[in-house]
Structure formats: C-alpha cells, structure tokens
Amino acid sequence: METSCPSMLYRLLVDEFLDEVPPNEWRRDGKCLDWPAPENATFERIVGAILVQNANWRNNASKAVENLKKMGILEPSKIVETPPTLLKEAIKPAGFTDRKLKTLYEVSKLMISLRLDSLDDPSLRRRLLSVNGIGPETSDTILLYAFNRPVIPVSKYAKRILERFCNIHLKNYLEWQTYIQESIPRDVETYKTFHALLTEFGLKFCTDKPKCNLCPIRADCRYTMKKPMNR
C-alpha cells in the first residue's frame, strides 16, 4: 500500500488551510491544537473527549464543560459525589445525557483508583476501552490530548477526507490508523495538528456533500481529478 498520501495531505493542509482555522483553536508556537482547557488539565480534557461524542464542540460540548466548571465539580472525586440529576442537567447541552453520565461516573472512578499517567500506551488504551462509552476514537483522543501520547485518533472526517483525497478504502479503524501513522512522523504535536486540521477541513470543505469548487487543495485531490492514485 502506498503510504505517502497522508503525508502530502498533511503538508497541503498546513500550507493552504492552517490560517483559516479560528485563532482561538490554535497555539501559534508550533501551530498545534490547544484543547479547550488549561495546561495540564488532564481530567478536563478527558471529560471534553467524552462530551464531544456525537456533538459539536463549540456549540454544545464546550457549554457542558463550562457548566461543570461553574458548579465546581470538574474533578473525579466531585463527579462521583454529584447526584445524577444535577450531573445530567449540567451536561445536557452535549446530548446523549444518560450514556455520557454513566461514562463520566466510570472514568472518574477509574481516575481515582489508578494513576493512569503511569501506564504505558497499550495499557492505558486498554484501561480506557474498558470504560462503558469509550471506544477506539475517544480512547485515542484522550491518549493524544489528555496524556500527550503519540497516537492519532481516526475521526469520520479523517476517513472521509483520506478516502477522497487518496482514493483509498480501508476496512476498519486500525487499518486507517496504521495507514496514517506509517506516513506521518510519530510526534505528538504533528498528530494533534493533523487531527485538528482534518476535523476543521471536514467541517468546512470536505462535508458529506463536498464543496470541491471552494476547496483550497482540490488541484491535488484524486476525488476531484477522478483518477486512482499510483500504486
């Protein structure tokens, strides 16, 4: 399998699209996504990764996180002590409150019982996947953004953009992740940047119905050119 395409896509997005991303979403020192939380706020980033599932960050999930902060309960010990009715009301903007409520309780108990940052990458991922409501994408988002581990999450935007741009179709999450990681340097900041750019690009241009006529990288896109990539 040809693996240079994700690398080319990364370079094009950095060159052609980086400046179009809202400034408050980026640290200009290194041009890396700054997860909407203070430095070292591991738990806040874990909560954010859970609440953003099937939700828009800016309009929904971030409001739920702010509610938790205003209530002063954005800590594992305080989450587990908060009655379900109050917690459900706080996270209501993020949607799917019953499922996310259970996940928040479970991950909070896990954080209390175990020093997750002491685990190696595979062990930490297994622990996260053992939590009801945390799947591969969320676990890898937590690994990357909360624990700064070199693991790239594969979002629906990543798959959609790569399918079109590289004219490639893979079977499952692991194949997609391997395909990306074999092409991109194994670096936390690079992974954060690429993941964030793919998300923003998928929201703005490479939507379900792609806006190819507006796309800044259409000249290099195999979906636009309607020809297969060389193998």
Short mmCIF file of N, CA and C in Angstrom, two decimals, residues 102-203:
data_model
loop_
_atom_site.label_atom_id
_atom_site.label_comp_id
_atom_site.label_asym_id
_atom_site.label_seq_id
_atom_site.Cartn_x
_atom_site.Cartn_y
_atom_site.Cartn_z
N LYS A 102 -23.14 7.91 32.57
CA LYS A 102 -22.53 6.65 33.03
C LYS A 102 -21.03 6.63 32.73
N THR A 103 -20.67 7.13 31.55
CA THR A 103 -19.25 7.14 31.18
C THR A 103 -18.45 8.05 32.11
N LEU A 104 -19.01 9.21 32.43
CA LEU A 104 -18.31 10.14 33.32
C LEU A 104 -18.12 9.55 34.71
N TYR A 105 -19.13 8.88 35.21
CA TYR A 105 -19.00 8.23 36.52
C TYR A 105 -17.91 7.15 36.48
N GLU A 106 -17.94 6.33 35.43
CA GLU A 106 -16.97 5.23 35.33
C GLU A 106 -15.54 5.73 35.19
N VAL A 107 -15.33 6.72 34.33
CA VAL A 107 -13.97 7.20 34.12
C VAL A 107 -13.46 7.96 35.34
N SER A 108 -14.36 8.59 36.07
CA SER A 108 -13.97 9.28 37.31
C SER A 108 -13.50 8.27 38.35
N LYS A 109 -14.23 7.18 38.47
CA LYS A 109 -13.83 6.13 39.42
C LYS A 109 -12.48 5.52 39.02
N LEU A 110 -12.28 5.37 37.71
CA LEU A 110 -11.01 4.83 37.22
C LEU A 110 -9.86 5.77 37.57
N MET A 111 -10.09 7.08 37.40
CA MET A 111 -9.06 8.07 37.71
C MET A 111 -8.71 8.07 39.19
N ILE A 112 -9.71 7.83 40.03
CA ILE A 112 -9.50 7.81 41.47
C ILE A 112 -8.71 6.57 41.89
N SER A 113 -9.02 5.45 41.26
CA SER A 113 -8.44 4.17 41.68
C SER A 113 -7.06 3.88 41.10
N LEU A 114 -6.68 4.60 40.04
CA LEU A 114 -5.45 4.25 39.34
C LEU A 114 -4.77 5.49 38.77
N ARG A 115 -3.46 5.50 38.86
CA ARG A 115 -2.68 6.58 38.24
C ARG A 115 -2.50 6.26 36.75
N LEU A 116 -3.41 6.77 35.95
CA LEU A 116 -3.39 6.43 34.54
C LEU A 116 -2.13 6.92 33.83
N ASP A 117 -1.58 8.04 34.27
CA ASP A 117 -0.41 8.57 33.58
C ASP A 117 0.84 7.72 33.79
N SER A 118 0.76 6.76 34.71
CA SER A 118 1.91 5.87 34.94
C SER A 118 1.92 4.67 34.01
N LEU A 119 0.84 4.48 33.25
CA LEU A 119 0.72 3.33 32.36
C LEU A 119 1.37 3.59 31.01
N ASP A 120 1.87 2.53 30.38
CA ASP A 120 2.37 2.69 29.02
C ASP A 120 1.18 2.82 28.06
N ASP A 121 1.46 3.15 26.82
CA ASP A 121 0.39 3.45 25.86
C ASP A 121 -0.61 2.30 25.69
N PRO A 122 -0.16 1.07 25.42
CA PRO A 122 -1.12 -0.02 25.24
C PRO A 122 -1.97 -0.29 26.49
N SER A 123 -1.34 -0.23 27.66
CA SER A 123 -2.07 -0.49 28.91
C SER A 123 -3.09 0.61 29.18
N LEU A 124 -2.70 1.85 28.94
CA LEU A 124 -3.62 2.97 29.14
C LEU A 124 -4.80 2.87 28.19
N ARG A 125 -4.53 2.52 26.96
CA ARG A 125 -5.62 2.38 25.98
C ARG A 125 -6.58 1.27 26.39
N ARG A 126 -6.05 0.14 26.86
CA ARG A 126 -6.92 -0.95 27.30
C ARG A 126 -7.80 -0.52 28.47
N ARG A 127 -7.23 0.21 29.41
CA ARG A 127 -8.00 0.69 30.56
C ARG A 127 -9.12 1.62 30.11
N LEU A 128 -8.81 2.51 29.21
CA LEU A 128 -9.82 3.44 28.72
C LEU A 128 -10.93 2.71 27.97
N LEU A 129 -10.55 1.73 27.16
CA LEU A 129 -11.54 0.97 26.39
C LEU A 129 -12.42 0.10 27.28
N SER A 130 -11.98 -0.14 28.50
CA SER A 130 -12.79 -0.93 29.44
C SER A 130 -13.94 -0.12 30.01
N VAL A 131 -13.91 1.19 29.82
CA VAL A 131 -14.96 2.07 30.32
C VAL A 131 -16.13 2.07 29.34
N ASN A 132 -17.31 1.82 29.84
CA ASN A 132 -18.51 1.83 29.01
C ASN A 132 -18.70 3.21 28.38
N GLY A 133 -18.79 3.25 27.06
CA GLY A 133 -18.99 4.52 26.37
C GLY A 133 -17.72 5.11 25.77
N ILE A 134 -16.58 4.46 26.01
CA ILE A 134 -15.33 4.91 25.41
C ILE A 134 -14.89 3.88 24.37
N GLY A 135 -14.91 4.30 23.11
CA GLY A 135 -14.49 3.43 22.02
C GLY A 135 -13.11 3.82 21.52
N PRO A 136 -12.66 3.23 20.42
CA PRO A 136 -11.31 3.49 19.91
C PRO A 136 -11.01 4.97 19.66
N GLU A 137 -11.93 5.68 19.00
CA GLU A 137 -11.65 7.08 18.68
C GLU A 137 -11.54 7.93 19.94
N THR A 138 -12.46 7.74 20.88
CA THR A 138 -12.41 8.52 22.11
C THR A 138 -11.19 8.17 22.95
N SER A 139 -10.86 6.89 23.03
CA SER A 139 -9.68 6.50 23.80
C SER A 139 -8.42 7.12 23.21
N ASP A 140 -8.33 7.14 21.89
CA ASP A 140 -7.14 7.70 21.25
C ASP A 140 -7.11 9.22 21.35
N THR A 141 -8.28 9.84 21.35
CA THR A 141 -8.35 11.29 21.58
C THR A 141 -7.84 11.63 22.97
N ILE A 142 -8.23 10.83 23.95
CA ILE A 142 -7.76 11.03 25.32
C ILE A 142 -6.25 10.79 25.42
N LEU A 143 -5.78 9.73 24.78
CA LEU A 143 -4.35 9.44 24.79
C LEU A 143 -3.55 10.63 24.24
N LEU A 144 -4.01 11.17 23.12
CA LEU A 144 -3.28 12.24 22.46
C LEU A 144 -3.37 13.57 23.20
N TYR A 145 -4.60 13.99 23.52
CA TYR A 145 -4.79 15.34 24.05
C TYR A 145 -4.67 15.43 25.57
N ALA A 146 -5.08 14.41 26.28
CA ALA A 146 -5.02 14.47 27.74
C ALA A 146 -3.68 13.98 28.29
N PHE A 147 -3.11 12.95 27.62
CA PHE A 147 -1.87 12.36 28.13
C PHE A 147 -0.66 12.59 27.21
N ASN A 148 -0.88 13.30 26.11
CA ASN A 148 0.22 13.62 25.18
C ASN A 148 0.98 12.38 24.72
N ARG A 149 0.22 11.35 24.35
CA ARG A 149 0.83 10.13 23.81
C ARG A 149 0.74 10.17 22.28
N PRO A 150 1.75 9.66 21.58
CA PRO A 150 1.76 9.71 20.11
C PRO A 150 0.85 8.67 19.47
N VAL A 151 -0.44 8.90 19.59
CA VAL A 151 -1.47 8.04 19.00
C VAL A 151 -2.47 8.95 18.31
N ILE A 152 -2.76 8.72 17.04
CA ILE A 152 -3.66 9.62 16.33
C ILE A 152 -5.08 9.05 16.28
N PRO A 153 -6.09 9.81 16.71
CA PRO A 153 -7.47 9.34 16.61
C PRO A 153 -7.93 9.40 15.15
N VAL A 154 -8.75 8.46 14.76
CA VAL A 154 -9.27 8.44 13.39
C VAL A 154 -10.75 8.81 13.44
N SER A 155 -11.04 10.04 13.07
CA SER A 155 -12.41 10.53 13.09
C SER A 155 -13.11 10.23 11.77
N LYS A 156 -14.41 10.47 11.75
CA LYS A 156 -15.16 10.31 10.50
C LYS A 156 -14.65 11.28 9.44
N TYR A 157 -14.17 12.44 9.90
CA TYR A 157 -13.63 13.42 8.96
C TYR A 157 -12.34 12.92 8.33
N ALA A 158 -11.48 12.32 9.15
CA ALA A 158 -10.22 11.78 8.64
C ALA A 158 -10.48 10.72 7.57
N LYS A 159 -11.38 9.79 7.87
CA LYS A 159 -11.67 8.72 6.91
C LYS A 159 -12.26 9.28 5.62
N ARG A 160 -13.19 10.21 5.75
CA ARG A 160 -13.85 10.76 4.57
C ARG A 160 -12.86 11.53 3.69
N ILE A 161 -12.03 12.35 4.31
CA ILE A 161 -11.07 13.15 3.54
C ILE A 161 -10.03 12.26 2.88
N LEU A 162 -9.51 11.30 3.62
CA LEU A 162 -8.48 10.41 3.06
C LEU A 162 -9.05 9.51 1.97
N GLU A 163 -10.27 9.05 2.14
CA GLU A 163 -10.90 8.24 1.09
C GLU A 163 -10.96 9.02 -0.22
N ARG A 164 -11.32 10.29 -0.12
CA ARG A 164 -11.46 11.10 -1.32
C ARG A 164 -10.10 11.55 -1.85
N PHE A 165 -9.30 12.12 -0.98
CA PHE A 165 -8.04 12.71 -1.41
C PHE A 165 -7.06 11.65 -1.92
N CYS A 166 -7.00 10.52 -1.23
CA CYS A 166 -6.04 9.46 -1.58
C CYS A 166 -6.66 8.35 -2.42
N ASN A 167 -7.98 8.40 -2.62
CA ASN A 167 -8.69 7.36 -3.35
C ASN A 167 -8.37 5.98 -2.77
N ILE A 168 -8.58 5.85 -1.47
CA ILE A 168 -8.28 4.60 -0.78
C ILE A 168 -9.44 4.23 0.12
N HIS A 169 -9.71 2.93 0.23
CA HIS A 169 -10.81 2.45 1.06
C HIS A 169 -10.28 1.32 1.94
N LEU A 170 -10.33 1.52 3.23
CA LEU A 170 -9.82 0.54 4.17
C LEU A 170 -10.96 -0.06 4.99
N LYS A 171 -10.68 -1.19 5.64
CA LYS A 171 -11.75 -1.97 6.26
C LYS A 171 -12.18 -1.49 7.64
N ASN A 172 -11.24 -1.08 8.45
CA ASN A 172 -11.60 -0.81 9.85
C ASN A 172 -10.73 0.29 10.45
N TYR A 173 -11.03 0.62 11.69
CA TYR A 173 -10.35 1.70 12.40
C TYR A 173 -8.84 1.49 12.46
N LEU A 174 -8.43 0.29 12.82
CA LEU A 174 -7.00 0.00 12.98
C LEU A 174 -6.24 0.17 11.66
N GLU A 175 -6.85 -0.27 10.56
CA GLU A 175 -6.19 -0.11 9.26
C GLU A 175 -6.01 1.37 8.92
N TRP A 176 -7.03 2.18 9.21
CA TRP A 176 -6.92 3.61 8.95
C TRP A 176 -5.83 4.23 9.81
N GLN A 177 -5.82 3.87 11.08
CA GLN A 177 -4.82 4.44 11.99
C GLN A 177 -3.40 4.07 11.57
N THR A 178 -3.22 2.81 11.21
CA THR A 178 -1.91 2.35 10.76
C THR A 178 -1.48 3.08 9.49
N TYR A 179 -2.41 3.24 8.57
CA TYR A 179 -2.13 3.93 7.31
C TYR A 179 -1.64 5.36 7.55
N ILE A 180 -2.30 6.06 8.47
CA ILE A 180 -1.91 7.44 8.77
C ILE A 180 -0.57 7.48 9.50
N GLN A 181 -0.44 6.64 10.52
CA GLN A 181 0.76 6.70 11.36
C GLN A 181 2.02 6.23 10.64
N GLU A 182 1.86 5.42 9.61
CA GLU A 182 3.03 5.00 8.82
C GLU A 182 3.53 6.11 7.91
N SER A 183 2.68 7.12 7.69
CA SER A 183 3.05 8.20 6.77
C SER A 183 3.48 9.47 7.49
N ILE A 184 2.90 9.71 8.67
CA ILE A 184 3.15 10.95 9.40
C ILE A 184 4.20 10.71 10.49
N PRO A 185 5.13 11.63 10.70
CA PRO A 185 6.13 11.46 11.77
C PRO A 185 5.47 11.19 13.12
N ARG A 186 6.04 10.26 13.87
CA ARG A 186 5.47 9.87 15.16
C ARG A 186 5.79 10.94 16.20
N ASP A 187 4.94 11.97 16.20
CA ASP A 187 5.19 13.14 17.02
C ASP A 187 3.85 13.68 17.54
N VAL A 188 3.77 13.94 18.82
CA VAL A 188 2.51 14.35 19.45
C VAL A 188 1.97 15.63 18.82
N GLU A 189 2.82 16.63 18.65
CA GLU A 189 2.35 17.90 18.11
C GLU A 189 1.89 17.76 16.66
N THR A 190 2.60 16.96 15.89
CA THR A 190 2.19 16.72 14.50
C THR A 190 0.85 16.01 14.45
N TYR A 191 0.66 15.02 15.31
CA TYR A 191 -0.61 14.29 15.35
C TYR A 191 -1.77 15.21 15.75
N LYS A 192 -1.53 16.06 16.74
CA LYS A 192 -2.58 17.00 17.16
C LYS A 192 -2.94 17.95 16.02
N THR A 193 -1.92 18.45 15.37
CA THR A 193 -2.16 19.38 14.27
C THR A 193 -2.94 18.71 13.14
N PHE A 194 -2.52 17.51 12.74
CA PHE A 194 -3.19 16.82 11.64
C PHE A 194 -4.63 16.47 12.00
N HIS A 195 -4.83 15.95 13.19
CA HIS A 195 -6.18 15.60 13.64
C HIS A 195 -7.08 16.82 13.64
N ALA A 196 -6.58 17.93 14.16
CA ALA A 196 -7.38 19.15 14.22
C ALA A 196 -7.67 19.71 12.83
N LEU A 197 -6.67 19.70 11.96
CA LEU A 197 -6.87 20.20 10.60
C LEU A 197 -7.89 19.36 9.85
N LEU A 198 -7.82 18.05 10.00
CA LEU A 198 -8.79 17.17 9.33
C LEU A 198 -10.20 17.45 9.81
N THR A 199 -10.35 17.68 11.11
CA THR A 199 -11.67 17.98 11.66
C THR A 199 -12.22 19.28 11.08
N GLU A 200 -11.41 20.33 11.12
CA GLU A 200 -11.86 21.63 10.62
C GLU A 200 -12.11 21.59 9.12
N PHE A 201 -11.24 20.89 8.39
CA PHE A 201 -11.39 20.80 6.94
C PHE A 201 -12.64 20.00 6.57
N GLY A 202 -12.92 18.96 7.35
CA GLY A 202 -14.10 18.15 7.11
C GLY A 202 -15.39 18.90 7.40
N LEU A 203 -15.33 19.83 8.32
CA LEU A 203 -16.50 20.65 8.64
C LEU A 203 -16.73 21.75 7.61
#
